[in-house]
Amino acid sequence: MTAIALVGADGAGKTTLAEALVDQFPGRVVYLYMGANAASSNIALPSTRLVYALKVRLERKARRERGDSSNEPISLHGIEHRRDTRGSLWAAARLVNRIAEETMRQIVSWFHQARGSLVIYDRHFLFDSSSAGGPKRRLSERIHIWFLEHIYPKPHLVLFLDAPADVLYSRKQEVPKDYLENRRRAFLARGSSMPEFVALDASRPAEVVYEEAARHIAALLESRAKRFKRPRLWEARGGRGEGRSNNVPVVAGASPALSKDDEEPGPEIVISESGDAAEWDEFLAATEGGHHVQTAAWARVKGIVGWRAVRLIATADGRIVGGAQLLWRPVPVIGAIGYVPKGPVLSVDAASIRKRLVGSLVEEARRRRINHLTIQPPSGGEALVDELEAQGFRHSSVPVAPVSTTVIDLRPDFEELTARLSRKTRYNVGVGGRKGVCIREGTEDDIVAYYDVLSATAARQGFATYPISYFVEMWRQLEPPGNLKMFVAEYRGEVVSAQLIVPFGDTVVNKLSVWSGRHGSRRPNELLQWHAIEWSKRNGFRFYDFEGIDERAVEALQRREPIPEDLKQTVTSFKLGFGGDAVRYPPALSLVRSRALRWGYETVFPRISGSGLARRAVNRFRVGLGSGKPSGS
């Protein structure tokens, strides 16, 4: 029964080292967050997550009242370490919840230790309290610290990741240097009274820090094994560390993903968080099912609204044969969520590659403490659905992405493409040309005008939008390599409609078309869409994907029936008027780790999924919590 605490100021590398130990140190190793930040906790009481979510909401309200319209993330330090000025009743309730939270996590630690696991604490409550308050603490704070000092169990070893404040600040510029220096000194003062307290120089490379930490942990385990006359942890039980070298750190960049020794041979899986992945992007462009949402460039775009990315790439004989880009982000109350859009992508249809990739995604989600993981296979990825189901995924009740679309095959000549238009669409395209609507190619200077029209569309249709910085970043990431085009429809110099398309591989995707709501009788939208189709044909692309129509329309067309009456005069009927083929994508499937979250996801959400509240909540998750522009009704 052994627990190791990793402590240090922000930027010291505690979480990086903890993850490396979980993945690389021999034996069964369990990660447990033991700090005060509810947003980073892999487990927490519902009351703790609720209080944190309320604090975030109040902070956003305070920002609005101050006239602060920035999209800067809310500082966790400002929430968790702010001195509470509310009454004694609130202080007492907060104290009770804190002690209950800390006790619950200690019980979880004891449970894992009793099963023979080495438990790695990311932070420790006793050290987090060392400098959280000022020189004059209120009664509830003094009681809390007394509890931690005299009653709460101490870890068997504390590894203090020490580095100068300048180094820490250069890594993580969230708090002032003097704050970092004060915490550093408080940690040293606290540790001076503990017999098992070791300071490590955290200014060195992560792999060097890992090796020294691993030596101290191995020495402790050795001494405890002799003291209690029992086999060493890594000899007593097999685990994910068996047969592996423990000097390979998990750091940002690329490192091999490790698999169990008894699994059948398969491709090597390389995990990468690098922002540059030119070879991966080239693989996607050349592979059937490859999609721009799997590229590193798209990950950088999603980073604007808080998503992070990690890629799992399967290689064989030195070449890429498959992979997936996992987007993930922390969410208050729920914990971290993850999403694999249009992936994994495979160039070789082999069951061993599918199994290895899906298994690696599940393991990576566990390592990053992702409680809700959704995967939507790419077009043609039906076999992946079977593999996902075999590994515990269930069909998602959350509409994370379109499952139906209409696709135009651009290989016929223009005459045949024109003939495939519905009579109404063909007439309306002609109206636009005759009534003075002009189409031109947009530039970066048109993003503001595009966003104004998007805002009008969002207000009219009632959805949340991404911030304008999202579209600026999209332009800067996708336009230079030719993966983004904008077309603008004007009438007498007024921007009426605009459209972003993404040419990638052999397909052009209609990313987002917007309309101001003005001059509809001049049919700017039909003319704009037809211009984009013509451009795609002239530039040698094979398909034009409208990216999303109502699934009921596809079902009706497959039965050779008219589309439902309520879908006529909608975006779905507008897209179908251009003569494409109705296509169904493989469905999205989800894996939910938390039992409480799984119950709500499988029981409650299906009952309310059709409500406006549920749709708005899902939309908020898509655009990033707190980052979307409020939309009208």
XYZ file of C-alpha atoms in Angstrom:
633
model
C 0.000 0.000 0.000
C 1.976 2.984 -1.278
C 1.020 6.538 -2.280
C 3.354 9.104 -3.851
C 2.483 12.822 -3.988
C 3.852 15.126 -6.686
C 3.746 18.754 -5.581
C 5.051 22.024 -6.949
C 4.013 25.424 -8.201
C 2.204 25.918 -11.526
C 4.423 25.035 -14.472
C 6.595 22.562 -12.552
C 5.341 19.614 -14.601
C 3.370 17.674 -11.986
C 0.676 16.348 -14.330
C 3.214 15.494 -17.052
C 5.288 13.485 -14.581
C 2.194 11.814 -13.106
C 1.025 10.686 -16.540
C 4.517 9.408 -17.363
C 4.597 7.352 -14.163
C 1.144 5.911 -14.847
C 2.158 4.858 -18.351
C 5.802 3.893 -17.860
C 6.519 2.809 -14.287
C 6.389 -0.991 -13.841
C 3.378 -2.509 -12.167
C -0.141 -1.310 -11.587
C -0.122 2.471 -11.213
C -3.203 4.623 -10.582
C -3.508 8.393 -11.040
C -5.482 10.408 -8.487
C -5.872 14.181 -8.475
C -5.546 15.416 -4.876
C -5.776 19.170 -5.380
C -8.427 21.802 -4.779
C -9.217 22.577 -8.428
C -12.536 20.871 -9.185
C -12.121 21.378 -12.951
C -8.969 19.204 -12.996
C -10.265 16.434 -10.733
C -10.685 12.981 -12.210
C -13.117 12.217 -9.359
C -15.130 14.627 -7.221
C -18.288 14.802 -5.167
C -21.331 16.100 -7.092
C -21.587 18.952 -4.585
C -18.015 20.019 -5.371
C -18.600 20.087 -9.120
C -21.899 21.924 -8.644
C -20.287 24.629 -6.511
C -17.490 25.033 -9.040
C -19.958 25.354 -11.932
C -21.893 28.010 -9.995
C -18.695 29.946 -9.333
C -17.831 29.906 -13.034
C -21.312 31.142 -13.876
C -21.096 33.949 -11.313
C -17.684 34.957 -12.619
C -19.058 35.201 -16.165
C -21.942 37.307 -14.862
C -19.517 39.602 -13.067
C -17.539 40.006 -16.283
C -20.630 41.028 -18.177
C -21.549 43.537 -15.475
C -18.060 45.039 -15.745
C -18.536 45.340 -19.503
C -15.809 42.751 -20.156
C -16.766 41.086 -23.467
C -13.456 39.219 -23.933
C -13.377 35.481 -24.530
C -10.397 34.943 -22.247
C -10.767 31.761 -20.173
C -11.772 32.237 -16.567
C -8.794 31.909 -14.226
C -9.030 28.870 -12.017
C -6.830 30.652 -9.488
C -9.305 33.491 -9.339
C -12.066 31.062 -8.469
C -10.422 28.433 -6.288
C -8.070 30.658 -4.265
C -10.194 33.764 -3.876
C -10.869 34.585 -0.273
C -14.522 34.021 0.536
C -16.244 37.023 2.115
C -19.652 35.440 2.579
C -21.021 34.651 6.036
C -20.053 32.085 8.622
C -22.827 29.724 7.527
C -21.362 29.517 4.048
C -17.867 29.050 5.514
C -19.091 26.152 7.642
C -20.810 24.489 4.697
C -17.699 24.947 2.598
C -15.555 23.389 5.326
C -17.834 20.361 5.620
C -17.807 19.839 1.859
C -14.013 20.198 1.707
C -13.445 17.599 4.415
C -15.987 15.256 2.813
C -14.290 15.685 -0.578
C -10.821 15.037 0.823
C -12.029 12.023 2.810
C -13.725 10.547 -0.250
C -10.554 10.785 -2.313
C -8.485 9.245 0.479
C -10.891 6.301 0.616
C -10.493 5.884 -3.152
C -6.711 5.917 -2.659
C -6.911 3.269 0.055
C -9.081 1.119 -2.189
C -6.492 1.134 -4.977
C -3.639 0.613 -2.553
C -5.446 -2.387 -1.044
C -5.564 -3.917 -4.518
C -1.792 -3.654 -4.781
C -1.598 -0.475 -6.847
C 0.916 2.307 -6.569
C -1.166 5.489 -6.314
C 0.280 8.696 -7.785
C -1.159 11.892 -6.303
C -1.175 14.898 -8.616
C -0.800 17.604 -5.914
C -1.839 17.137 -2.278
C -4.411 18.998 -0.210
C -1.957 19.689 2.622
C 0.478 21.422 0.282
C -2.262 23.198 -1.672
C -3.380 24.779 1.599
C 0.142 25.969 2.415
C -0.181 29.282 0.608
C -3.826 29.480 -0.407
C -4.743 31.884 2.379
C -3.263 35.145 3.642
C -1.455 35.760 6.913
C -4.777 36.115 8.755
C -6.938 33.058 8.257
C -10.549 32.806 9.262
C -11.649 30.153 11.765
C -12.912 27.682 9.142
C -9.556 27.832 7.336
C -7.619 27.233 10.548
C -9.819 24.216 11.343
C -9.291 22.870 7.825
C -5.501 23.174 8.033
C -5.482 21.554 11.511
C -7.460 18.642 10.053
C -4.967 18.227 7.202
C -1.946 18.503 9.481
C -3.074 16.243 12.344
C -5.736 13.849 11.022
C -5.531 13.532 7.246
C -3.212 10.688 6.126
C 0.134 11.716 4.630
C 1.567 10.163 1.461
C 4.473 7.752 1.847
C 6.698 9.993 -0.276
C 6.419 13.590 -1.449
C 8.331 14.581 -4.589
C 8.624 18.357 -4.788
C 9.226 19.581 -8.358
C 11.303 22.667 -7.717
C 12.271 25.334 -10.248
C 12.971 29.081 -10.163
C 9.936 31.322 -10.536
C 11.273 32.640 -13.877
C 11.335 29.109 -15.308
C 7.860 28.322 -13.989
C 6.447 31.550 -15.390
C 7.963 30.920 -18.824
C 6.110 27.598 -18.962
C 2.725 28.710 -17.659
C 1.971 32.396 -17.616
C -1.261 32.259 -15.626
C -0.138 33.804 -12.329
C 2.483 36.421 -11.371
C 6.067 35.463 -10.611
C 5.840 36.597 -6.999
C 2.877 34.264 -6.471
C 4.927 31.355 -7.855
C 7.884 32.238 -5.634
C 5.647 32.462 -2.541
C 4.153 29.036 -3.252
C 7.601 27.573 -3.852
C 8.787 28.808 -0.453
C 5.602 27.587 1.243
C 6.111 24.093 -0.212
C 9.705 23.987 1.042
C 8.624 25.148 4.508
C 5.896 22.534 4.658
C 8.178 19.763 3.422
C 10.954 20.539 5.890
C 8.902 18.898 8.651
C 8.209 15.721 6.667
C 10.717 12.823 6.710
C 9.859 11.570 3.224
C 10.168 14.818 1.263
C 12.483 14.978 -1.773
C 13.104 18.043 -3.917
C 13.749 17.418 -7.625
C 15.174 19.976 -10.022
C 12.186 20.471 -12.361
C 14.011 22.943 -14.610
C 15.624 19.972 -16.381
C 14.061 18.098 -19.334
C 10.984 16.020 -18.488
C 12.681 12.696 -19.236
C 15.500 13.474 -16.787
C 13.025 14.427 -14.062
C 11.097 11.218 -14.727
C 14.190 9.035 -14.380
C 15.149 10.596 -11.030
C 11.583 10.364 -9.724
C 11.384 6.719 -10.793
C 14.620 5.941 -8.911
C 13.288 7.485 -5.683
C 9.994 5.600 -6.005
C 11.752 2.298 -6.739
C 13.985 2.775 -3.695
C 10.961 3.461 -1.491
C 9.141 0.391 -2.780
C 12.248 -1.712 -2.228
C 12.618 -0.570 1.372
C 8.932 -1.072 2.102
C 9.013 -4.542 0.523
C 11.897 -5.543 2.831
C 10.259 -3.938 5.845
C 6.978 -5.757 5.387
C 8.583 -8.902 3.906
C 6.459 -9.016 0.795
C 7.245 -9.202 -2.922
C 7.940 -5.973 -4.720
C 4.877 -4.403 -6.295
C 5.981 -4.975 -9.871
C 6.856 -8.613 -9.189
C 3.746 -9.411 -7.154
C 1.317 -8.363 -9.858
C 1.514 -8.067 -13.580
C 0.406 -4.806 -15.069
C 0.607 -2.382 -17.895
C 4.260 -1.800 -17.066
C 5.419 -5.402 -17.543
C 8.141 -5.884 -20.085
C 8.647 -2.140 -20.649
C 11.601 0.081 -20.079
C 10.850 2.710 -17.472
C 13.110 5.362 -18.963
C 10.786 6.433 -21.772
C 8.951 9.536 -20.592
C 5.554 10.705 -21.747
C 6.146 14.280 -22.877
C 4.635 16.610 -25.476
C 5.728 15.519 -28.922
C 5.807 11.935 -30.115
C 6.234 8.793 -28.042
C 5.284 5.182 -28.691
C 1.924 4.060 -27.307
C 2.361 0.858 -25.394
C 0.262 -2.247 -25.619
C -0.063 -5.403 -23.590
C 2.538 -8.040 -24.301
C -0.018 -10.751 -24.876
C -1.798 -8.929 -27.726
C -1.334 -10.101 -31.279
C 1.347 -8.286 -33.280
C 0.063 -5.224 -35.041
C 1.084 -1.783 -36.194
C 3.065 0.520 -33.955
C 0.934 3.315 -32.496
C 2.677 6.664 -32.114
C 1.088 9.338 -29.922
C 1.766 12.930 -30.904
C 0.674 16.302 -29.582
C 2.893 18.223 -31.986
C 1.224 21.170 -33.683
C 2.929 20.309 -36.963
C 1.927 17.019 -38.616
C 2.537 17.506 -42.338
C 2.960 13.777 -43.048
C -0.310 12.978 -41.254
C -2.182 15.697 -43.152
C -0.780 14.400 -46.460
C -1.928 10.884 -45.540
C -5.451 12.174 -44.906
C -5.617 14.041 -48.216
C -4.570 10.923 -50.136
C -6.707 8.362 -48.276
C -10.348 7.507 -48.869
C -12.361 8.765 -45.911
C -9.733 11.379 -45.013
C -11.328 14.606 -43.856
C -10.105 18.089 -42.988
C -11.457 17.819 -39.418
C -8.740 15.239 -38.749
C -5.881 17.549 -39.770
C -3.451 19.295 -37.457
C -4.505 22.602 -39.013
C -8.106 21.992 -37.934
C -6.936 21.166 -34.414
C -5.279 24.577 -34.256
C -8.562 26.178 -35.323
C -10.490 24.314 -32.600
C -7.895 25.457 -30.087
C -9.433 28.932 -30.313
C -12.495 27.661 -28.427
C -10.643 25.550 -25.897
C -10.206 22.168 -27.581
C -6.898 20.337 -27.293
C -5.664 17.669 -29.688
C -3.642 14.478 -29.619
C -3.026 12.172 -32.592
C -2.657 8.391 -32.508
C -0.923 7.270 -35.704
C -0.548 3.633 -36.776
C 2.585 2.832 -38.771
C 3.817 -0.329 -40.451
C 7.124 -0.725 -42.293
C 7.822 2.963 -41.809
C 4.614 4.254 -43.401
C 1.313 5.487 -42.003
C -1.510 2.967 -42.348
C -4.107 4.658 -40.150
C -4.744 6.947 -37.239
C -7.092 9.294 -35.456
C -6.998 12.810 -34.051
C -8.711 13.100 -30.675
C -10.066 16.505 -29.672
C -10.743 16.964 -25.964
C -11.527 19.662 -23.412
C -12.421 19.949 -19.714
C -16.067 20.750 -18.922
C -17.385 21.849 -15.497
C -19.370 19.188 -13.581
C -19.031 16.558 -16.343
C -15.238 16.383 -16.427
C -13.263 16.130 -19.661
C -15.029 15.216 -22.915
C -13.411 13.875 -26.073
C -14.440 13.695 -29.712
C -12.966 11.946 -32.743
C -14.674 13.453 -35.822
C -14.470 11.421 -39.030
C -11.969 8.971 -37.626
C -10.092 6.734 -37.304
C -8.941 6.865 -40.938
C -7.401 3.686 -42.399
C -5.578 3.102 -45.673
C -5.612 -0.663 -45.056
C -8.873 -2.346 -44.087
C -7.455 -4.725 -41.477
C -9.219 -5.859 -38.320
C -5.950 -5.781 -36.351
C -5.421 -2.084 -37.150
C -9.022 -1.200 -36.273
C -8.785 -3.052 -32.970
C -5.434 -1.537 -32.054
C -6.494 2.020 -32.890
C -9.812 1.865 -31.038
C -8.144 0.261 -28.035
C -5.439 2.929 -28.039
C -8.062 5.690 -28.205
C -9.862 4.212 -25.190
C -6.591 3.994 -23.267
C -5.600 7.543 -24.200
C -9.014 8.802 -23.070
C -8.546 7.007 -19.755
C -5.063 8.485 -19.365
C -6.402 11.994 -19.944
C -9.363 11.364 -17.620
C -11.937 11.866 -20.374
C -15.319 10.831 -18.967
C -17.267 11.022 -22.225
C -15.658 9.946 -25.513
C -17.561 10.133 -28.815
C -16.238 8.706 -32.070
C -17.870 9.235 -35.459
C -16.255 6.971 -38.073
C -15.528 8.453 -41.507
C -17.473 7.790 -44.666
C -17.060 4.109 -45.498
C -16.117 3.250 -41.919
C -18.987 0.852 -41.192
C -16.548 -1.846 -39.994
C -15.352 0.575 -37.332
C -18.876 0.679 -35.906
C -18.683 -3.056 -35.165
C -15.279 -2.659 -33.507
C -16.478 0.265 -31.389
C -19.491 -1.728 -30.216
C -17.206 -4.665 -29.393
C -15.135 -2.376 -27.160
C -18.091 -1.052 -25.181
C -19.238 1.976 -27.203
C -22.952 2.630 -27.600
C -24.846 4.621 -30.221
C -24.805 8.274 -29.243
C -28.015 10.051 -28.317
C -26.272 13.433 -28.665
C -26.393 14.891 -32.217
C -22.702 15.821 -32.370
C -22.513 15.951 -36.185
C -24.710 15.331 -39.228
C -25.352 11.677 -40.005
C -26.952 12.366 -43.402
C -25.985 14.572 -46.301
C -26.341 15.048 -50.023
C -23.297 14.705 -52.270
C -22.931 15.779 -55.892
C -20.759 13.634 -58.176
C -18.873 16.264 -60.200
C -17.517 13.926 -62.891
C -20.368 14.497 -65.421
C -20.098 17.558 -67.654
C -21.717 20.905 -66.807
C -24.695 20.218 -69.037
C -25.585 17.080 -67.120
C -24.982 18.734 -63.748
C -27.329 21.542 -64.733
C -29.948 19.037 -65.882
C -29.859 17.364 -62.453
C -30.987 20.559 -60.735
C -34.622 20.608 -59.746
C -36.789 22.838 -61.942
C -37.250 25.328 -59.114
C -33.527 25.487 -58.276
C -32.509 25.882 -61.900
C -35.004 28.767 -62.270
C -33.805 30.460 -59.074
C -30.150 30.261 -60.154
C -31.176 32.095 -63.315
C -33.118 34.687 -61.311
C -30.040 35.539 -59.285
C -28.007 36.196 -62.418
C -30.713 38.286 -64.037
C -31.562 40.438 -61.024
C -28.159 41.904 -60.421
C -26.625 39.581 -57.814
C -22.829 39.437 -58.241
C -20.602 36.640 -56.943
C -16.945 37.251 -56.122
C -14.193 35.400 -54.298
C -13.658 36.653 -50.744
C -10.427 37.548 -48.955
C -9.343 37.815 -45.322
C -10.632 41.389 -45.361
C -14.163 40.001 -45.860
C -14.194 38.009 -42.604
C -15.815 40.877 -40.683
C -18.588 41.187 -43.269
C -18.987 37.399 -43.279
C -19.301 37.393 -39.490
C -21.918 40.142 -39.578
C -24.048 38.076 -41.943
C -23.435 34.962 -39.824
C -24.640 36.837 -36.739
C -27.817 37.808 -38.574
C -28.339 34.172 -39.585
C -27.763 32.977 -36.011
C -30.210 35.518 -34.593
C -32.835 34.497 -37.146
C -32.414 30.733 -36.695
C -31.596 30.706 -32.973
C -28.157 29.100 -32.718
C -24.889 30.094 -31.045
C -21.931 31.124 -33.170
C -18.204 30.774 -32.794
C -16.305 33.993 -31.975
C -14.887 35.948 -34.908
C -11.371 34.916 -33.836
C -12.351 31.351 -34.747
C -12.943 32.332 -38.389
C -9.812 34.443 -38.516
C -7.802 31.444 -37.329
C -9.612 29.173 -39.792
C -8.575 31.479 -42.619
C -4.971 31.673 -41.476
C -4.648 27.924 -41.054
C -6.595 26.584 -44.050
C -6.457 29.237 -46.769
C -2.656 29.315 -47.448
C -2.484 25.597 -48.400
C -5.657 25.973 -50.508
C -8.035 24.272 -48.083
C -10.430 27.202 -47.644
C -12.332 29.429 -50.058
C -14.863 32.172 -49.461
C -17.466 33.313 -51.956
C -19.526 36.460 -51.431
C -22.876 37.371 -53.002
C -23.500 41.126 -53.303
C -26.364 43.252 -54.509
C -25.465 46.852 -55.318
C -22.381 46.586 -53.120
C -24.219 45.105 -50.126
C -23.047 41.705 -48.872
C -26.201 39.600 -48.891
C -24.861 36.040 -48.617
C -21.483 34.418 -48.103
C -20.096 30.918 -48.073
C -17.023 29.072 -46.782
C -16.025 25.874 -48.558
C -13.208 23.462 -47.683
C -11.504 21.746 -50.626
C -9.663 18.692 -49.246
C -8.591 15.513 -50.987
C -11.045 14.848 -53.804
C -14.003 16.534 -52.068
C -15.216 20.079 -51.497
C -17.238 20.525 -48.289
C -19.849 23.265 -47.963
C -18.653 24.371 -44.517
C -20.980 27.221 -43.670
C -23.293 29.316 -45.828
C -24.889 32.438 -44.323
C -27.576 34.876 -45.436
C -28.491 38.311 -44.086
C -32.190 37.692 -44.693
C -32.385 40.538 -47.235
C -33.132 40.505 -50.999
C -34.417 36.941 -50.894
C -36.515 37.489 -54.028
C -33.285 37.977 -55.991
C -32.202 34.420 -55.049
C -28.621 35.166 -53.955
C -28.276 31.853 -52.091
C -29.004 29.586 -55.062
C -26.634 31.565 -57.295
C -23.910 31.507 -54.617
C -24.180 27.761 -54.090
C -24.144 27.039 -57.831
C -21.050 29.218 -58.235
C -19.256 27.122 -55.581
C -20.268 23.913 -57.365
C -18.992 25.283 -60.682
C -15.699 26.296 -59.053
C -15.295 22.789 -57.597
C -15.938 21.183 -60.978
C -13.528 23.492 -62.821
C -10.775 22.806 -60.311
C -10.908 19.044 -60.723
C -12.644 17.893 -57.551
C -14.690 14.719 -57.649
C -17.403 15.385 -55.057
C -19.270 18.329 -53.530
C -20.613 17.588 -50.036
C -23.368 19.829 -48.627
C -22.471 18.501 -45.136
C -25.756 17.792 -43.496
C -29.455 17.352 -44.219
C -32.327 16.081 -42.105
C -32.118 12.297 -41.711
C -35.863 11.911 -42.300
C -35.371 13.181 -45.835
C -32.820 10.456 -46.548
C -35.148 7.807 -45.166
C -37.993 9.050 -47.369
C -35.806 9.184 -50.503
C -34.522 5.672 -49.879
C -38.165 4.520 -49.776
C -38.730 6.504 -52.992
C -41.234 8.731 -51.201
C -41.574 12.533 -51.061
C -39.761 14.198 -48.176
C -41.945 15.040 -45.127
C -44.131 18.091 -45.530
C -42.421 19.988 -42.695
C -39.055 19.695 -44.495
C -40.256 21.515 -47.577
C -39.102 25.130 -47.744
C -36.194 24.310 -45.415
C -32.406 24.128 -45.724
C -32.774 20.404 -46.425
C -35.046 20.935 -49.434
C -32.768 23.776 -50.611
C -29.762 21.428 -50.677
C -31.664 18.563 -52.299
C -32.655 20.904 -55.118
C -29.095 20.768 -56.486
C -29.478 17.152 -57.530
C -27.024 15.341 -55.293
C -27.311 11.811 -53.959
C -28.606 11.284 -50.415
C -25.863 9.690 -48.311
C -25.748 8.330 -44.772
C -22.597 8.550 -42.676
C -21.744 5.901 -40.081
C -23.350 6.859 -36.740
C -21.500 8.378 -33.809
C -20.881 6.107 -30.820
C -19.974 7.078 -27.270
C -18.158 5.570 -24.312
C -19.105 7.036 -20.921
C -16.825 6.138 -18.007
C -18.728 7.742 -15.121
C -21.666 5.646 -13.944
C -23.702 8.698 -12.926
C -22.995 10.425 -16.223
C -23.780 7.216 -18.129
C -27.143 6.940 -16.370
C -28.042 10.516 -17.287
C -26.762 10.092 -20.825
C -28.667 6.846 -21.473
C -31.806 7.555 -19.438
C -32.447 11.277 -19.168
C -30.974 12.835 -22.293
C -32.927 10.706 -24.834
C -36.147 11.989 -23.230
C -35.207 15.661 -23.536
C -33.032 15.548 -26.674
C -35.765 17.105 -28.783
C -36.235 20.096 -26.504
C -34.902 23.529 -27.296
C -32.870 23.539 -24.069
C -31.068 20.321 -25.030
C -30.354 21.574 -28.537
C -28.929 24.826 -27.180
C -26.773 22.898 -24.688
C -25.332 20.684 -27.427
C -24.726 23.741 -29.591
C -22.845 25.394 -26.722
C -20.608 22.345 -26.357
C -19.832 22.501 -30.078
C -18.811 26.145 -30.139
C -17.101 26.148 -26.752
C -18.606 26.972 -23.390
C -18.907 30.681 -22.951
C -17.329 31.455 -26.312
C -20.322 31.597 -28.551
C -22.033 34.858 -29.331
C -25.534 35.000 -27.824
C -28.155 34.451 -30.455
C -31.660 35.796 -30.697
C -34.888 33.902 -31.098
